[in-house]
């Protein structure tokens, strides 16, 4: 009986020891998993910071390029609402870019050209045409009007859906008057 009691005590002690080792192993694994999670979060955070830096630099380059060219550069969303104008627009019109957004740009189109410009733009956007192009007059900051050639192309996704419109407006006033 004594032998059996000793044996049961040994087995019980062995089971308790085994349970403690298992708990310690689980705590060790949990600690290791937390360490890996913290390391992964740190890596992802540093990657996000680097990605944001690269996006900012790309945006700065795009802005620089858009302001460098002599054309009036603009973009519109897929629905045709203007969402960007380069500095040349504000130089020409003396309007803030925010005043040109959405359909604010239409205020600088000559009254005789405004209807057909609006109609043609709406038609191109609605139908997702391959190209928008029109000659019209825009009002300058001094109140005079200059003939411009405005062209826009749709930027599409892989399925062909229009994501954005990219446009440029070029001063053709002297050429129009010469013709």
Tab-separated table of N, CA, C and O in Angstrom, residues 137-138 144-149 170-179:
chain	number	residue	atom	x	y	z
A	137	UNK	N	-12.541	80.424	-75.974
A	137	UNK	CA	-11.837	81.572	-75.412
A	137	UNK	C	-11.948	81.551	-73.892
A	137	UNK	O	-13.004	81.230	-73.344
A	138	UNK	N	-10.836	81.891	-73.250
A	138	UNK	CA	-10.814	82.007	-71.786
A	138	UNK	C	-10.487	83.442	-71.405
A	138	UNK	O	-9.674	84.103	-72.064
A	144	UNK	N	-9.376	90.507	-70.814
A	144	UNK	CA	-9.323	90.137	-72.237
A	144	UNK	C	-9.550	88.625	-72.364
A	144	UNK	O	-9.454	87.885	-71.394
A	145	UNK	N	-9.870	88.205	-73.570
A	145	UNK	CA	-10.076	86.778	-73.851
A	145	UNK	C	-9.015	86.319	-74.835
A	145	UNK	O	-8.634	87.048	-75.741
A	146	UNK	N	-8.551	85.074	-74.623
A	146	UNK	CA	-7.574	84.478	-75.536
A	146	UNK	C	-8.121	83.138	-76.002
A	146	UNK	O	-8.731	82.406	-75.231
A	147	UNK	N	-7.869	82.832	-77.276
A	147	UNK	CA	-8.265	81.540	-77.825
A	147	UNK	C	-7.354	80.449	-77.265
A	147	UNK	O	-6.146	80.611	-77.204
A	148	UNK	N	-7.997	79.357	-76.883
A	148	UNK	CA	-7.288	78.220	-76.304
A	148	UNK	C	-7.752	76.933	-76.971
A	148	UNK	O	-8.879	76.840	-77.448
A	149	UNK	N	-6.858	75.957	-76.986
A	149	UNK	CA	-7.205	74.598	-77.413
A	149	UNK	C	-7.129	73.736	-76.158
A	149	UNK	O	-6.061	73.591	-75.552
A	170	UNK	N	-3.969	74.927	-74.167
A	170	UNK	CA	-2.848	75.592	-74.828
A	170	UNK	C	-3.324	76.887	-75.474
A	170	UNK	O	-4.362	76.911	-76.142
A	171	UNK	N	-2.540	77.922	-75.292
A	171	UNK	CA	-2.842	79.225	-75.889
A	171	UNK	C	-2.587	79.156	-77.398
A	171	UNK	O	-1.462	78.919	-77.835
A	172	UNK	N	-3.638	79.329	-78.196
A	172	UNK	CA	-3.516	79.316	-79.665
A	172	UNK	C	-4.004	80.649	-80.242
A	172	UNK	O	-4.316	80.739	-81.431
A	173	UNK	N	-4.093	81.661	-79.405
A	173	UNK	CA	-4.678	82.941	-79.786
A	173	UNK	C	-4.015	83.530	-81.037
A	173	UNK	O	-4.718	83.907	-81.993
A	174	UNK	N	-2.709	83.609	-81.062
A	174	UNK	CA	-2.016	84.208	-82.191
A	174	UNK	C	-2.249	83.430	-83.482
A	174	UNK	O	-2.436	84.012	-84.549
A	175	UNK	N	-2.293	82.110	-83.392
A	175	UNK	CA	-2.550	81.265	-84.564
A	175	UNK	C	-3.960	81.486	-85.078
A	175	UNK	O	-4.182	81.597	-86.292
A	176	UNK	N	-4.946	81.555	-84.188
A	176	UNK	CA	-6.337	81.756	-84.596
A	176	UNK	C	-6.486	83.114	-85.272
A	176	UNK	O	-7.140	83.229	-86.324
A	177	UNK	N	-5.867	84.142	-84.714
A	177	UNK	CA	-5.967	85.472	-85.309
A	177	UNK	C	-5.259	85.537	-86.656
A	177	UNK	O	-5.708	86.237	-87.570
A	178	UNK	N	-4.163	84.798	-86.805
A	178	UNK	CA	-3.404	84.783	-88.061
A	178	UNK	C	-4.198	84.066	-89.169
A	178	UNK	O	-4.047	84.406	-90.341
A	179	UNK	N	-4.993	83.085	-88.788
A	179	UNK	CA	-5.782	82.334	-89.779
A	179	UNK	C	-6.973	83.163	-90.134
A	179	UNK	O	-7.578	83.438	-90.931
